[in-house]
Short mmCIF file of C-alpha atoms in Angstrom, two decimals:
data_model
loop_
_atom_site.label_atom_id
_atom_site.label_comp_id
_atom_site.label_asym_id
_atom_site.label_seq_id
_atom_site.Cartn_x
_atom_site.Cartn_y
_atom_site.Cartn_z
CA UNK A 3 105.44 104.77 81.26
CA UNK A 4 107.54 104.43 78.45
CA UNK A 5 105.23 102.36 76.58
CA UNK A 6 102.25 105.03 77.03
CA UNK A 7 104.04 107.61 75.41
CA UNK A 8 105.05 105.77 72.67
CA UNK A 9 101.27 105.31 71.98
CA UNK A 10 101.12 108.33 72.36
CA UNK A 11 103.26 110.01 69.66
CA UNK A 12 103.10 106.54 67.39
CA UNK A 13 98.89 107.19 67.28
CA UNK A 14 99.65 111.02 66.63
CA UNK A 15 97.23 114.06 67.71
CA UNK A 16 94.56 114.80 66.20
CA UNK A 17 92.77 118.64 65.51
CA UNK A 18 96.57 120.84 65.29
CA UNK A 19 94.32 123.38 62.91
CA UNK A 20 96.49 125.98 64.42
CA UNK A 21 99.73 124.14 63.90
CA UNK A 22 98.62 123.24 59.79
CA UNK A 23 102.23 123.28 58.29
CA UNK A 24 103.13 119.14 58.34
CA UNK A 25 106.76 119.95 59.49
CA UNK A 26 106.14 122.16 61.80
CA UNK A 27 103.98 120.16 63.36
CA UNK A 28 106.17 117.00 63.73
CA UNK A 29 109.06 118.72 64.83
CA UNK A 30 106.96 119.71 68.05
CA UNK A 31 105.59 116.27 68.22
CA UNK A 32 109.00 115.01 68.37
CA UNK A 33 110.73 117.60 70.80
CA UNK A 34 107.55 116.98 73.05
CA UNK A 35 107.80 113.24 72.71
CA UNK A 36 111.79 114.04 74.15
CA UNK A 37 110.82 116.70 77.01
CA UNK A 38 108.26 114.55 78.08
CA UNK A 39 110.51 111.10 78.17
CA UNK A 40 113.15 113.20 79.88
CA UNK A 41 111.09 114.40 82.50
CA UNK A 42 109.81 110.59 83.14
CA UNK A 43 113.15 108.93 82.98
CA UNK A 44 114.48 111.06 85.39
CA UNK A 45 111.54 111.04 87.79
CA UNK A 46 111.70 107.28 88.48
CA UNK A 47 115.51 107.66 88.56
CA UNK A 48 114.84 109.84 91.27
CA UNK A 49 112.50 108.22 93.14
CA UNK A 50 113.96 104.36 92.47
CA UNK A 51 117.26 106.05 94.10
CA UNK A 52 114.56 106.11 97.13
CA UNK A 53 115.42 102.28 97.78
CA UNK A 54 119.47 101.87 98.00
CA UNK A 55 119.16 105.12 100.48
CA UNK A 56 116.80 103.03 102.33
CA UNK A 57 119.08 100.11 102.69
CA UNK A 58 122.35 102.12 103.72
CA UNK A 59 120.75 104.57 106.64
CA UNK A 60 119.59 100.82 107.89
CA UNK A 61 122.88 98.99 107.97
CA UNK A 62 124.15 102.27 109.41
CA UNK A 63 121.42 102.24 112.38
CA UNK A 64 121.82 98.59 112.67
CA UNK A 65 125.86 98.85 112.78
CA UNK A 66 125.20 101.51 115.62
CA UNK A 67 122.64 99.10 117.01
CA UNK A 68 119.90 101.12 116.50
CA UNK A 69 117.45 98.19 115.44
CA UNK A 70 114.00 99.64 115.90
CA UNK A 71 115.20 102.91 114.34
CA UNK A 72 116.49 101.43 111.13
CA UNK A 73 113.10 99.59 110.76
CA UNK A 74 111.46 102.88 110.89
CA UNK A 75 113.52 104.53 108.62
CA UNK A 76 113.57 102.04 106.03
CA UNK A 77 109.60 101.98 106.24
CA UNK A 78 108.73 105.34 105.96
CA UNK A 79 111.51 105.73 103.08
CA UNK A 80 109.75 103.10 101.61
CA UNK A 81 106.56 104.08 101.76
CA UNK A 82 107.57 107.56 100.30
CA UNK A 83 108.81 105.17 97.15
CA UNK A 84 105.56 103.62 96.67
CA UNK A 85 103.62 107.05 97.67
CA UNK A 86 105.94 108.74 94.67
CA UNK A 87 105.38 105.92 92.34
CA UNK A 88 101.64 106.02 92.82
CA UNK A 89 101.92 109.88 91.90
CA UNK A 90 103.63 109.00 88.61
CA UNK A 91 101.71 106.91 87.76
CA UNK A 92 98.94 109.46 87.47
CA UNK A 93 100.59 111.09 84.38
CA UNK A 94 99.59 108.11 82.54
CA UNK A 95 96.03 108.99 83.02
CA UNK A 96 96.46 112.12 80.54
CA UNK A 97 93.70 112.14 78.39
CA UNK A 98 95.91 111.70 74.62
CA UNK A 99 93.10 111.77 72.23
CA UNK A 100 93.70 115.78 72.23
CA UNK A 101 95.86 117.81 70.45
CA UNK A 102 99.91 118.31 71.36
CA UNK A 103 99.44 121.14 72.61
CA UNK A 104 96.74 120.45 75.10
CA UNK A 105 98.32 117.53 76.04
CA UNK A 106 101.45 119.41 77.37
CA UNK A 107 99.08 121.85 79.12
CA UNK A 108 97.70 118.85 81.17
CA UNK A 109 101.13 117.03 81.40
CA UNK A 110 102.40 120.52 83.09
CA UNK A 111 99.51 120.99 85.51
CA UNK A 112 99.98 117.59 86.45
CA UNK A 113 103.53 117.91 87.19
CA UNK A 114 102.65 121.03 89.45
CA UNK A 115 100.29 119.19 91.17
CA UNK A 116 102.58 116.39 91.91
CA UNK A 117 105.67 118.98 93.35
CA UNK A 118 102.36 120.96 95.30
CA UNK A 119 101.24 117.85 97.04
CA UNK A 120 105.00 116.20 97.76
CA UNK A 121 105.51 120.35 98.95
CA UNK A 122 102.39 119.47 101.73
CA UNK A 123 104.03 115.94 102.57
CA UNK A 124 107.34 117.53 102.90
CA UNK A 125 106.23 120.16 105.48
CA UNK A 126 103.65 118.51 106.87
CA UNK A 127 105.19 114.88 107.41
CA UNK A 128 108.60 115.60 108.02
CA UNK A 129 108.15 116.84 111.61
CA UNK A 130 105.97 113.94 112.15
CA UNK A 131 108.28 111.23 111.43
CA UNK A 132 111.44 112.78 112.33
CA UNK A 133 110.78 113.96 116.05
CA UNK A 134 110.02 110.00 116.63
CA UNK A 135 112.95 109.55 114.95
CA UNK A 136 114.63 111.68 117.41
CA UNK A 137 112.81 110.13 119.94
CA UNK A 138 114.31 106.82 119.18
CA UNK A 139 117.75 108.05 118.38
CA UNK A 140 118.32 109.52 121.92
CA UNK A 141 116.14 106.77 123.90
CA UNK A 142 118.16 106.39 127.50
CA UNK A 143 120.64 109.04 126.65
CA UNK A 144 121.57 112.01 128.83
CA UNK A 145 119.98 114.17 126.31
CA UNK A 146 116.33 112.50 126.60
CA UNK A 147 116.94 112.56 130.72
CA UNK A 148 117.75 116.31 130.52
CA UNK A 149 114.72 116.85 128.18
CA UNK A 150 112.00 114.82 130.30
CA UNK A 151 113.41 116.82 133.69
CA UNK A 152 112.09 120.33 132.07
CA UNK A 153 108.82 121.84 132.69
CA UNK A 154 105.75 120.35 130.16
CA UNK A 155 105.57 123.54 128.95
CA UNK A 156 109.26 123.95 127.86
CA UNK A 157 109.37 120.58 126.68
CA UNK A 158 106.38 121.36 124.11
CA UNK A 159 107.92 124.50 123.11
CA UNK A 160 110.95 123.10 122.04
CA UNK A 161 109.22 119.67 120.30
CA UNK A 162 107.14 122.60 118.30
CA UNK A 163 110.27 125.09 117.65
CA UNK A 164 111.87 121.60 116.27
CA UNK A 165 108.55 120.74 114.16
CA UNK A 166 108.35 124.08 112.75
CA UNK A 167 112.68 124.11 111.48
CA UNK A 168 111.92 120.66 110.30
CA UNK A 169 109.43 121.95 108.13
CA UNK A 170 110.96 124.93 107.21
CA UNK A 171 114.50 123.37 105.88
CA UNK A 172 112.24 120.02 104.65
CA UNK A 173 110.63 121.81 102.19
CA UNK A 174 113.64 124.15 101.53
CA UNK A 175 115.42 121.44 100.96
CA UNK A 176 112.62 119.81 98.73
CA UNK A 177 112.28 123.19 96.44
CA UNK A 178 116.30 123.23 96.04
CA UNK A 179 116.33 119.80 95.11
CA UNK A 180 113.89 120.07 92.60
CA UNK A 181 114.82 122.80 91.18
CA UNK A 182 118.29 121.54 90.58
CA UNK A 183 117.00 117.83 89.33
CA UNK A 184 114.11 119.15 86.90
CA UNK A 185 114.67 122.63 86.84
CA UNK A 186 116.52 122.44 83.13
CA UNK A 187 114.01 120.05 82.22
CA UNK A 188 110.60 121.93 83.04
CA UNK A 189 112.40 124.88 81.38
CA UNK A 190 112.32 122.62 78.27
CA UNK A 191 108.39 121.76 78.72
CA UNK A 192 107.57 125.55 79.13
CA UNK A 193 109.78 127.19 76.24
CA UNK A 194 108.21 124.52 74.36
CA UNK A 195 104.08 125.54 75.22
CA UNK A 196 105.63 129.18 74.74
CA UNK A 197 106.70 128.54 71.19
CA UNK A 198 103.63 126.58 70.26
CA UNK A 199 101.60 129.28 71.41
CA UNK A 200 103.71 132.01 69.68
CA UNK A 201 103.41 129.76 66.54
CA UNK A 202 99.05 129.83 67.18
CA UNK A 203 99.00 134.10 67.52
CA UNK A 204 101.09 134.22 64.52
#
């Protein structure tokens, strides 16, 4: 990703009409260039960190002897690594034969669409994978006997009150998160549009 924003800023942007004064003009290119790299760096920080996270909730199922449920964890924290990366990736398919300007206006909706989808995953998929999870955790435990002697109808209330907290706090948890991990950051990348477009009324 690196590489694609060098191209980027080393090819330059073409039609700034609005943004005519030469200096002006490459100090935005160059606190753009930073925002941007920023915002990238710390994304595949983030979701690299995915992997050792992976690897240490396995040895601690497998310590505990929980074998099929540190498989399962390790997959689906997997696949959320490659599901993330593939959703990066799609910020390198920003069209950069435009102008700076425009160029951050696509980079942001991009980013927006990103946190919306993961926001869907989050909420969605989280119940989904961790009430097998549960299921798993509490196989032939007096827990799972007390559960399976209640009436069908309990039993599906309470798997649905659990889906519905699991969603709630998931994505809770994913706003918070992100808010505390980009939040500065995505500050940056608006107060930087804002000024540029300041700079265009003026």
């Amino acid at each position: 990703m690196e590489r694609s924003i060098e191209k980027i800023w080393k090819k330059g942007f073409e039609a700034e009409e609005k943004l005519s004064a030469p200096v002006i003009s490459n100090m935005y290119k160059r606190k753009s260039k930073l925002v941007i790299q920023q915002i990238n760096n710390t994304a595949k920080k983030d979701n690299f960190s995915l992997i050792p996270v992976a690897i240490i909730i396995s040895v601690i199922f497998l310590f505990t002897g929980k074998i099929i449920l540190a498989i399962y964890a390790s997959m689906l924290l997997i696949a959320l690594f490659f599901v993330n990366k593939k959703l990066l990736a799609n910020l390198e398919t920003i069209d950069i034969r435009d102008n700076t300007y425009n160029y951050l206006l696509n980079y942001r909706k991009q980013v927006k669409n990103i946190i919306c989808y993961s926001t869907w995953i989050v909420g969605l998929g989280l119940p989904l994978v961790i009430i097998p999870g549960y299921w798993l955790f509490f196989y032939d435990s007096k827990l799972m006997d007390q559960f399976l002697v209640l009436d069908r109808a309990v039993q599906i209330l309470l798997v649905l009150s659990l889906a519905l907290l699991f969603s709630f706090l998931g994505i809770l948890a994913y706003r918070l998160s992100t808010r505390i991990v980009y939040g500065k950051l995505l500050t940056k990348l608006e107060t930087t549009i804002k000024d540029m477009e300041d700079l265009m009324k003026a």
